[in-house]
Short mmCIF file of N, CA, C and O in Angstrom, two decimals:
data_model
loop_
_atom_site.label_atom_id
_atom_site.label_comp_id
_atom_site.label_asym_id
_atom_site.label_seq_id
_atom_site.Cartn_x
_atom_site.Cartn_y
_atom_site.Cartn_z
N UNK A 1 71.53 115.04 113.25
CA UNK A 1 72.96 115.32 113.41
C UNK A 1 73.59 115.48 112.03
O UNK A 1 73.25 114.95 110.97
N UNK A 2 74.56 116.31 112.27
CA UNK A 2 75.42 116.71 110.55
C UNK A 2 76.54 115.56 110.45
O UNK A 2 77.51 115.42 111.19
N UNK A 3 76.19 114.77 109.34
CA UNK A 3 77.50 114.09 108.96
C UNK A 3 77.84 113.59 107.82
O UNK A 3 76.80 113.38 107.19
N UNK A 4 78.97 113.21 107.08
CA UNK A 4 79.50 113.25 105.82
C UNK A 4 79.66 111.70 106.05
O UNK A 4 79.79 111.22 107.18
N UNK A 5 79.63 110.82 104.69
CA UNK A 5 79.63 109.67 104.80
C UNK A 5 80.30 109.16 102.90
O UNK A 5 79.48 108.91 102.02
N UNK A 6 81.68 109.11 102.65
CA UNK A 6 81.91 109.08 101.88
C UNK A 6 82.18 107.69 101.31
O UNK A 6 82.59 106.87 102.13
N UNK A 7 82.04 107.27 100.07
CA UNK A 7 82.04 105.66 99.13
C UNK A 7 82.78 106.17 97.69
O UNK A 7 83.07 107.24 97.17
N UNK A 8 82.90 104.70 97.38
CA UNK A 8 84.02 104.74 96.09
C UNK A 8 84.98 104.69 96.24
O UNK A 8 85.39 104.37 97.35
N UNK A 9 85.89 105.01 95.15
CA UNK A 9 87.56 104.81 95.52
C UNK A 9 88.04 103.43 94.78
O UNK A 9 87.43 102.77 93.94
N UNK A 10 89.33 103.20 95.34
CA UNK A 10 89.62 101.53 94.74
C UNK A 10 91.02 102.00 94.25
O UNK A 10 91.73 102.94 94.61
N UNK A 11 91.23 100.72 93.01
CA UNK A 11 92.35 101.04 92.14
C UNK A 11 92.77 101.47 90.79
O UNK A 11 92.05 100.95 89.94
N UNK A 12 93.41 101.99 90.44
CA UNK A 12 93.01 101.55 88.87
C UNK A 12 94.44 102.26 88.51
O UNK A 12 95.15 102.99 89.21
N UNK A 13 94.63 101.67 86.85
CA UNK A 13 95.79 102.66 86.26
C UNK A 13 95.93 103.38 85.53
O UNK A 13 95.06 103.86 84.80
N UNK A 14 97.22 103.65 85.55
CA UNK A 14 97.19 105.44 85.31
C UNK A 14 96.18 105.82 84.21
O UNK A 14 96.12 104.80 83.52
N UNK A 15 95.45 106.62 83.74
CA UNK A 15 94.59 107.74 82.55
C UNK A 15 93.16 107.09 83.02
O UNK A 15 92.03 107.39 82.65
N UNK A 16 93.50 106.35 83.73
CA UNK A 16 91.67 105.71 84.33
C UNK A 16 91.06 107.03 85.09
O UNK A 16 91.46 108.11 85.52
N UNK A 17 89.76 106.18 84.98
CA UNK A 17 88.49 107.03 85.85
C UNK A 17 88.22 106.42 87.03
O UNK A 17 88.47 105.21 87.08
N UNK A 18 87.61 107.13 88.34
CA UNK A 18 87.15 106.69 89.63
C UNK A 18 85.99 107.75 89.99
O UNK A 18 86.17 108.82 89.40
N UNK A 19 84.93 107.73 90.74
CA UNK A 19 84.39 108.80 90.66
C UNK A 19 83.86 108.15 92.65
O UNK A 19 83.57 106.99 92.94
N UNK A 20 83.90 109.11 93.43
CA UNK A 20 83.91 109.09 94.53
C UNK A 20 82.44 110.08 94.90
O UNK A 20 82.10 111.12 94.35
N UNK A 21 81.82 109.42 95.87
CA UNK A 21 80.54 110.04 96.57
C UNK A 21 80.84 110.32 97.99
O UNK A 21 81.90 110.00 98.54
N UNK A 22 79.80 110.96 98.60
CA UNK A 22 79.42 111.67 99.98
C UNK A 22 78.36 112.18 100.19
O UNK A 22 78.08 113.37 100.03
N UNK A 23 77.61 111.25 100.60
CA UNK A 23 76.25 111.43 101.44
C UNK A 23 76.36 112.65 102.53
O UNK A 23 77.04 112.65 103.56
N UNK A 24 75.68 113.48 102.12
CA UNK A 24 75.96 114.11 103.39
C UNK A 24 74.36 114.74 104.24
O UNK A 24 73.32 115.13 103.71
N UNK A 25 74.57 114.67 105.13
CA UNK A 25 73.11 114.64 105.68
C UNK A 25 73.29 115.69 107.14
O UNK A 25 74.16 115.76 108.02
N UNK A 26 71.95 116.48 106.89
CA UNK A 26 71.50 117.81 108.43
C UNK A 26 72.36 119.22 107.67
O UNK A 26 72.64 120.33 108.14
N UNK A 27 72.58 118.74 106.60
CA UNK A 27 73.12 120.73 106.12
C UNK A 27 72.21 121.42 105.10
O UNK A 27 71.63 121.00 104.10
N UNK A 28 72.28 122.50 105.65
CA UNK A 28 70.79 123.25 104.62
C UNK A 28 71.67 123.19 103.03
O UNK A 28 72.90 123.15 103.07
N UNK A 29 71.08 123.18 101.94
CA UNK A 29 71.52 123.31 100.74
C UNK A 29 72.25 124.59 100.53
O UNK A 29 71.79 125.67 100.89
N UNK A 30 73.39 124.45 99.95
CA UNK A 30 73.97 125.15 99.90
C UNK A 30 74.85 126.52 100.77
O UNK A 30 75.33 127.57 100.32
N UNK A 31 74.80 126.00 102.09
CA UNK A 31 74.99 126.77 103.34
C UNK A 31 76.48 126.98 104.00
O UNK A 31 77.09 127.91 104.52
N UNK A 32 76.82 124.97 103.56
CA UNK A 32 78.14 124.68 104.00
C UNK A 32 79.07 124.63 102.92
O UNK A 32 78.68 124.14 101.86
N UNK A 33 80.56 125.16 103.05
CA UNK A 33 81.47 124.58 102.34
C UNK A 33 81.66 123.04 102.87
O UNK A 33 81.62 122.63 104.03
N UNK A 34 81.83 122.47 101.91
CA UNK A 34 81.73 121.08 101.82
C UNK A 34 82.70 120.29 100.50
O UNK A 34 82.77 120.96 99.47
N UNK A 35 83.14 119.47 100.50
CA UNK A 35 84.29 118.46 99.48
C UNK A 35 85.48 117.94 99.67
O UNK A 35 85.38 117.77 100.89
N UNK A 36 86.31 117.63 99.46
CA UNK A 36 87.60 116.48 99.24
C UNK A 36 88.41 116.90 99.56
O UNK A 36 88.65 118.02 99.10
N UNK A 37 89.36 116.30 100.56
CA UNK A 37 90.51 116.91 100.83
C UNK A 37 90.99 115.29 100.51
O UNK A 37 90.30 114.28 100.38
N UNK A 38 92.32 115.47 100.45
CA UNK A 38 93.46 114.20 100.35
C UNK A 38 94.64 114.35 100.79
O UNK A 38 95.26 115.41 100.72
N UNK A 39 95.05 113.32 101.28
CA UNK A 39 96.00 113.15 102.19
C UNK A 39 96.99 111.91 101.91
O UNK A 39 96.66 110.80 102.33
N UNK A 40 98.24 112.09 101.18
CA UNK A 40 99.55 110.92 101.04
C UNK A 40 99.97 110.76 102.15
O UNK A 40 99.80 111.49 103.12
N UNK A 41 100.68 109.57 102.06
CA UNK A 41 101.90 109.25 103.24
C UNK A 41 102.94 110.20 103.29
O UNK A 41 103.37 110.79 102.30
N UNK A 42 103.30 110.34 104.37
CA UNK A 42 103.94 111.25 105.04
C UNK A 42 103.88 113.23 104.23
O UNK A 42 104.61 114.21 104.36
N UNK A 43 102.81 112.99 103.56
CA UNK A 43 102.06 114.66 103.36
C UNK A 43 101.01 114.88 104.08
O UNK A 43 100.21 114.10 104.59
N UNK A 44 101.13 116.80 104.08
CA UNK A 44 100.11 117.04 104.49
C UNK A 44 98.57 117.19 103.90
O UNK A 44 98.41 117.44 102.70
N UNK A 45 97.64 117.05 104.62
CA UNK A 45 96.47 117.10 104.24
C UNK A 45 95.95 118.11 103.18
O UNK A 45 95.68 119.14 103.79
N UNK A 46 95.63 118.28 101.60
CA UNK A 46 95.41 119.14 100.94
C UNK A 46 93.81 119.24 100.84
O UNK A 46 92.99 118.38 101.16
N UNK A 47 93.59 120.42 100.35
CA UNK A 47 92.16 120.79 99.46
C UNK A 47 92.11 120.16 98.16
O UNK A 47 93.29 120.20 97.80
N UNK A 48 91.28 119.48 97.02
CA UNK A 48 91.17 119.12 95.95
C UNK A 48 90.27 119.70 95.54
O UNK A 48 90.63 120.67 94.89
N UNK A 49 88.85 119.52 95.63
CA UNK A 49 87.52 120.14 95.46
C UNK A 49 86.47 120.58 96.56
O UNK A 49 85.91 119.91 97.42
N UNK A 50 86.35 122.32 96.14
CA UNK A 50 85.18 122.22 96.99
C UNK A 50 84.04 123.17 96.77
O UNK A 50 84.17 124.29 96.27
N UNK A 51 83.04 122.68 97.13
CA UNK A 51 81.62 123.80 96.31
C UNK A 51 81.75 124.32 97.71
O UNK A 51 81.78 123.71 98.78
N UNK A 52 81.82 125.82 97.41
CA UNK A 52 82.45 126.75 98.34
C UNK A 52 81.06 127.74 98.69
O UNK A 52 80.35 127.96 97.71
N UNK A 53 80.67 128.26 99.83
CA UNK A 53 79.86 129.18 100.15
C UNK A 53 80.79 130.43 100.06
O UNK A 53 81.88 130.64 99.52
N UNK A 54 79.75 131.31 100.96
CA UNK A 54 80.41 132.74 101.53
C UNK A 54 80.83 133.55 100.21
O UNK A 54 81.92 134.06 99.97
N UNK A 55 80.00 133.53 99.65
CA UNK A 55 80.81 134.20 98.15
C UNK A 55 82.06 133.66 97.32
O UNK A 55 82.46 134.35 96.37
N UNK A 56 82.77 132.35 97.68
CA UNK A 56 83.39 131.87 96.95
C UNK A 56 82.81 130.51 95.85
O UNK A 56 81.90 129.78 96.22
N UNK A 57 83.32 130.37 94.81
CA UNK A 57 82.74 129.67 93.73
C UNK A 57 83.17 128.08 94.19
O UNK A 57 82.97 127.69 95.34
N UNK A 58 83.93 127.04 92.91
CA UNK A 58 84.11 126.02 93.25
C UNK A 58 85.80 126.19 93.15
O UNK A 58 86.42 126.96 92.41
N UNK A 59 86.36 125.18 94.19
CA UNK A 59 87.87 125.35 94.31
C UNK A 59 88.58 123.95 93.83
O UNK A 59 88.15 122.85 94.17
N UNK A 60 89.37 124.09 93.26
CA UNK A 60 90.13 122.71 92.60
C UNK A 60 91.52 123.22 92.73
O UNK A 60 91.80 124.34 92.31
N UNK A 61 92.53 122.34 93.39
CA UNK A 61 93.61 122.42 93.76
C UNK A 61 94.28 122.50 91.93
O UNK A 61 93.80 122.00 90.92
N UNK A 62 95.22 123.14 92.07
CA UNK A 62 95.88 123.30 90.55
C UNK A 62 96.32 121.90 89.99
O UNK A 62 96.15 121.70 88.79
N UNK A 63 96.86 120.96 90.73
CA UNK A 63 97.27 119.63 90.41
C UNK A 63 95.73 118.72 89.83
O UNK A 63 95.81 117.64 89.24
N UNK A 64 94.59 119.32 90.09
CA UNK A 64 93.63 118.59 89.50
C UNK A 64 92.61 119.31 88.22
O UNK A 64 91.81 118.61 87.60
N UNK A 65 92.73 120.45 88.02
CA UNK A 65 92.49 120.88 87.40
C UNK A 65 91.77 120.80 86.32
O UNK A 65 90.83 120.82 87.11
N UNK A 66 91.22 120.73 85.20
CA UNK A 66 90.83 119.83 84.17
C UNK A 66 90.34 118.50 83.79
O UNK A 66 89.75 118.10 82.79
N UNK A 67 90.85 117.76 85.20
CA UNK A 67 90.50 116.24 85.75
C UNK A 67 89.74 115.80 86.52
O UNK A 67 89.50 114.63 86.81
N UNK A 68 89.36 116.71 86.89
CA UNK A 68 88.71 116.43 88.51
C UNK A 68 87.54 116.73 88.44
O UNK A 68 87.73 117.63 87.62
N UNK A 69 86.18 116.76 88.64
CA UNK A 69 84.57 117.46 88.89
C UNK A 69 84.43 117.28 89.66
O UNK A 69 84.76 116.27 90.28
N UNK A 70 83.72 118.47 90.12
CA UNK A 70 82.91 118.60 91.71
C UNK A 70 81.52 118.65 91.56
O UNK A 70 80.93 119.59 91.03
N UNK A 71 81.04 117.76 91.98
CA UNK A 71 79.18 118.06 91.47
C UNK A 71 78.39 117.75 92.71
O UNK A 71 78.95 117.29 93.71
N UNK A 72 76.94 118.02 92.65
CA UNK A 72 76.11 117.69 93.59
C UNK A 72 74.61 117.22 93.51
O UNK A 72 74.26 117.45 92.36
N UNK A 73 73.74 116.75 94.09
CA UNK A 73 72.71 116.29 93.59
C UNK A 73 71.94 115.93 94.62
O UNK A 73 72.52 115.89 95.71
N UNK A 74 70.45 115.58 94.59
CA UNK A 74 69.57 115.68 95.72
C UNK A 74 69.43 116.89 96.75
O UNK A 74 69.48 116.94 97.98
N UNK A 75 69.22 117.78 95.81
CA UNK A 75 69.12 118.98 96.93
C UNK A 75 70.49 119.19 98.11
O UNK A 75 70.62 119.66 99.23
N UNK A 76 71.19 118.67 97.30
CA UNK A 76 72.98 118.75 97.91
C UNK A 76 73.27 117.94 99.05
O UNK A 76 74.07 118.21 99.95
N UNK A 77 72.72 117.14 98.96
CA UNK A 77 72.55 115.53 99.60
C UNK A 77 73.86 114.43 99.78
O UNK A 77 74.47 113.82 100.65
N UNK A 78 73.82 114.61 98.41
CA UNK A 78 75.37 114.05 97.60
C UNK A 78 76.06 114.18 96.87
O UNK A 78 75.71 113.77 95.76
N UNK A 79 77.34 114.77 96.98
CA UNK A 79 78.38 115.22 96.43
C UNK A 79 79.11 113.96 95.74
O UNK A 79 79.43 112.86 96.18
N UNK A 80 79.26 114.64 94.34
CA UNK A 80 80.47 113.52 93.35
C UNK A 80 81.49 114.38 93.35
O UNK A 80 81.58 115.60 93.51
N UNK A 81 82.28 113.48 93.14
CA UNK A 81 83.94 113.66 92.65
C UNK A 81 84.69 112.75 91.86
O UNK A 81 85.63 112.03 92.22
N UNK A 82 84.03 112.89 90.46
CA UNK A 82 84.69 112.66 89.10
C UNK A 82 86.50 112.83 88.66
O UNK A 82 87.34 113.70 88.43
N UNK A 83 86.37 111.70 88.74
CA UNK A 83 88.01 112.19 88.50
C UNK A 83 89.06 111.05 87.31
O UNK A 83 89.65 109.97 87.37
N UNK A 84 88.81 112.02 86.43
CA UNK A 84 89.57 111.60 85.06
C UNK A 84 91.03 111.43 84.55
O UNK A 84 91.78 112.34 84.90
N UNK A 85 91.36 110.84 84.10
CA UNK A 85 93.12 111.03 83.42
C UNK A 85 93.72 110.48 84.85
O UNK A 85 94.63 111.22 85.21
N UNK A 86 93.51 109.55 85.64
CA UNK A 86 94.41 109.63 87.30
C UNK A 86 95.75 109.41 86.96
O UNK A 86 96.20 108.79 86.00
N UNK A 87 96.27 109.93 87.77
CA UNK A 87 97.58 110.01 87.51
C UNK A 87 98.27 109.14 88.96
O UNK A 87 97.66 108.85 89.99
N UNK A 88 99.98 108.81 88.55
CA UNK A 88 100.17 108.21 90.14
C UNK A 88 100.22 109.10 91.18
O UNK A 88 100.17 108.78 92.36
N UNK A 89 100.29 109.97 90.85
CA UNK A 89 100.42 111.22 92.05
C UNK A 89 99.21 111.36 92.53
O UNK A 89 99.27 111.89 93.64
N UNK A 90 98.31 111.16 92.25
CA UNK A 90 96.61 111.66 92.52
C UNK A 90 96.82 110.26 93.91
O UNK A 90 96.19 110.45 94.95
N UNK A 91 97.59 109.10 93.83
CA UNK A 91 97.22 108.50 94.99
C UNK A 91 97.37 108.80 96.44
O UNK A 91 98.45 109.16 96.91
N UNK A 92 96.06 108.61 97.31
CA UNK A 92 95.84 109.39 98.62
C UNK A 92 94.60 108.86 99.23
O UNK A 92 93.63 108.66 98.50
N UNK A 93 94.53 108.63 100.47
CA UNK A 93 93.04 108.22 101.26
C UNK A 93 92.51 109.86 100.99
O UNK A 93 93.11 110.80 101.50
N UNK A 94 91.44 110.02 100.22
CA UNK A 94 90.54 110.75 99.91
C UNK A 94 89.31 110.82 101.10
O UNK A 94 88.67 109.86 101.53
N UNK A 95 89.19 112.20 101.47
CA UNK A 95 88.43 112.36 102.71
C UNK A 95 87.35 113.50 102.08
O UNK A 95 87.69 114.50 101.44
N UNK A 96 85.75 113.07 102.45
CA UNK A 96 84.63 114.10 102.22
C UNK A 96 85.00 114.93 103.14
O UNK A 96 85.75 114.43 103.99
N UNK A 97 84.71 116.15 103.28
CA UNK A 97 84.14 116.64 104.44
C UNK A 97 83.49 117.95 104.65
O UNK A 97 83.18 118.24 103.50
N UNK A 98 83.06 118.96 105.45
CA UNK A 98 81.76 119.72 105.58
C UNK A 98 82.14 120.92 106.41
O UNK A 98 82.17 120.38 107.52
N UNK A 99 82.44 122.14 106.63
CA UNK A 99 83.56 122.79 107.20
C UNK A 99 82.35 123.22 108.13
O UNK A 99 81.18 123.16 107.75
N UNK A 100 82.84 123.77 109.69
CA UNK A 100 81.90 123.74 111.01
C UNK A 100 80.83 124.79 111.22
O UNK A 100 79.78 124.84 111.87
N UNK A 101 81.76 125.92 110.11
CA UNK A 101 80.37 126.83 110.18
C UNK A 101 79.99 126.88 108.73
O UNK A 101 80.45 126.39 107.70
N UNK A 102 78.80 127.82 109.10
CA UNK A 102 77.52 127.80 108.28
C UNK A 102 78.25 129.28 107.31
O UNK A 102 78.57 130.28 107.94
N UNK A 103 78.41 129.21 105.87
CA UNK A 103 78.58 130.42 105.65
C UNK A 103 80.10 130.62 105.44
O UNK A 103 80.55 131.41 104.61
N UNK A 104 80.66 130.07 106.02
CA UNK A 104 82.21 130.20 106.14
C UNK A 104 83.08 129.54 104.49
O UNK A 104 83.08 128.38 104.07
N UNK A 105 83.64 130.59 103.98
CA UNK A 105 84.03 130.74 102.79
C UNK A 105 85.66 129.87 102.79
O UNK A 105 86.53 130.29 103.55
N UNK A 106 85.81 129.14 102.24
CA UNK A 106 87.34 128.30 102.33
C UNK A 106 88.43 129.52 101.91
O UNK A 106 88.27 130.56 101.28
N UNK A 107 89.54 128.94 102.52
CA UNK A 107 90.33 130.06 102.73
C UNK A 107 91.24 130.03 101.33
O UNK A 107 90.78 129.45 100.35
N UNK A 108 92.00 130.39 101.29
CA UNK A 108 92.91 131.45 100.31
C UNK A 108 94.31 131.77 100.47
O UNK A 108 94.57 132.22 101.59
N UNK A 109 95.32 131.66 99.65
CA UNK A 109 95.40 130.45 98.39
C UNK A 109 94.84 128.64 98.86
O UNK A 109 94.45 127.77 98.08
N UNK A 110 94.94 128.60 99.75
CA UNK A 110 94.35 126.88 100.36
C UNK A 110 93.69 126.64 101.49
O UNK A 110 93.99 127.00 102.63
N UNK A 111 92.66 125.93 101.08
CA UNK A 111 91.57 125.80 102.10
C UNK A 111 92.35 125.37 103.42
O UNK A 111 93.50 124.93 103.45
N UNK A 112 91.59 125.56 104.41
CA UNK A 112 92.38 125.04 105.88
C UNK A 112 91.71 123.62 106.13
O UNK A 112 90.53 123.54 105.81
N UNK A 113 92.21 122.69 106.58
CA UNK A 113 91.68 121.61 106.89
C UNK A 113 91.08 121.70 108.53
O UNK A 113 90.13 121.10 109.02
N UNK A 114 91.83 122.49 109.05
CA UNK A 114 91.25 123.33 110.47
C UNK A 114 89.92 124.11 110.27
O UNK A 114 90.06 125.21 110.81
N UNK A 115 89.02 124.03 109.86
CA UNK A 115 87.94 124.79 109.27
C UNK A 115 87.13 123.72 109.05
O UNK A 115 85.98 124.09 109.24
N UNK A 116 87.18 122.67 108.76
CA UNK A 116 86.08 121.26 108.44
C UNK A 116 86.26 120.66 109.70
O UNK A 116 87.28 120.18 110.21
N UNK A 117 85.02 120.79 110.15
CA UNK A 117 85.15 119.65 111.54
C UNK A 117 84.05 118.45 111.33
O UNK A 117 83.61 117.80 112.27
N UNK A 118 83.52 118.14 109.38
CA UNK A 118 82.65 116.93 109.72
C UNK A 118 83.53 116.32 108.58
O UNK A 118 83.87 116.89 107.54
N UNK A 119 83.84 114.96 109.00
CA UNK A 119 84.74 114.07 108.06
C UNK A 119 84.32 113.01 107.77
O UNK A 119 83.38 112.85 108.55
N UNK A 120 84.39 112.09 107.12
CA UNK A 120 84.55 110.76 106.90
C UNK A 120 85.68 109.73 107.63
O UNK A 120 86.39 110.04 108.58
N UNK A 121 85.67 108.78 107.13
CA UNK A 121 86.88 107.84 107.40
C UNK A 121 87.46 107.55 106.30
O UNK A 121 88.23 106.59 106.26
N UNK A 122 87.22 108.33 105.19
CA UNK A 122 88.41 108.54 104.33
C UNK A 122 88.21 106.97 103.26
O UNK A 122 88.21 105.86 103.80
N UNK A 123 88.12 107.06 102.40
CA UNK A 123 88.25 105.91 100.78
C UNK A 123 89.82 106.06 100.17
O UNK A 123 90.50 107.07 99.98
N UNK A 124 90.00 105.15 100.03
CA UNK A 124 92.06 105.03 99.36
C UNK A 124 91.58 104.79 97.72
O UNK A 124 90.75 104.14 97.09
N UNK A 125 92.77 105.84 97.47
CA UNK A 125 92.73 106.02 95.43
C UNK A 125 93.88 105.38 95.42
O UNK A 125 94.79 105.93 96.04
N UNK A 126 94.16 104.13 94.74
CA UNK A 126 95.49 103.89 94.63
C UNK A 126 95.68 104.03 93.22
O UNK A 126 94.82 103.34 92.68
N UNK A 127 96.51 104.67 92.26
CA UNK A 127 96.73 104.62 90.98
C UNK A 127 98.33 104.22 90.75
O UNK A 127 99.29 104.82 91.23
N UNK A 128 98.35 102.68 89.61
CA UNK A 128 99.13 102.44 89.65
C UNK A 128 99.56 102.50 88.04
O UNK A 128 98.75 102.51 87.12
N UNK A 129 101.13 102.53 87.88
CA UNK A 129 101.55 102.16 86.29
C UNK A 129 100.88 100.78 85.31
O UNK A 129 101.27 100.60 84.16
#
């Protein structure tokens, strides 16, 4: 069975580092779009990072830009998400996840969160002053 299983997270303050994982297991290497979406209180669910199929490269929301890495490892097993300089705004239950089809390229200007149907239960970034 295909499923995303994400760890890490916590607290820390502001210009700190956190670096977040996701096991992800039953997807051929490199097949699925797959990575991080985040989600504040009372916002909606965004894209942050994602190693993108279908002819698209890697996607980083503009607010993370320069801060953020998207990496992978074990034959794309497990996905990191490095994330440098945090800022208080970066705080959000941070969600892996694995979009339903095979091939399917994240959308444009912003990924759809309607398009990932394998998730986690989500790790909380809290960054404080």
């Amino acid at each position: 069975a295909q499923q995303v299983v994400g760890s890490g997270g916590g607290s820390v303050q502001a210009g700190g580092s956190l670096r977040l994982s996701c096991a992800a297991s039953g997807f051929t290497y490199n097949t699925y779009t797959m990575g991080w979406f985040r989600q504040a209180p009372g916002q909606e669910r965004e894209g942050v990072a994602l190693l993108g199929t279908g002819g698209r490269g890697t996607y980083y929301a503009n607010s993370v830009k320069g801060r953020f890495t998207i990496s992978q490892a074990n034959a794309g097993n497990t996905l990191y998400l490095q994330m440098n300089n945090l800022k208080i705004e970066d705080t959000a239950m941070y969600y892996c996840a694995a979009d339903t089809v095979r091939g399917r390229a994240y959308g444009t200007p912003q990924p759809q969160p309607g398009n990932f149907g394998y998730w986690d239960q989500g790790t909380q970034v809290t960054v404080s002053s």
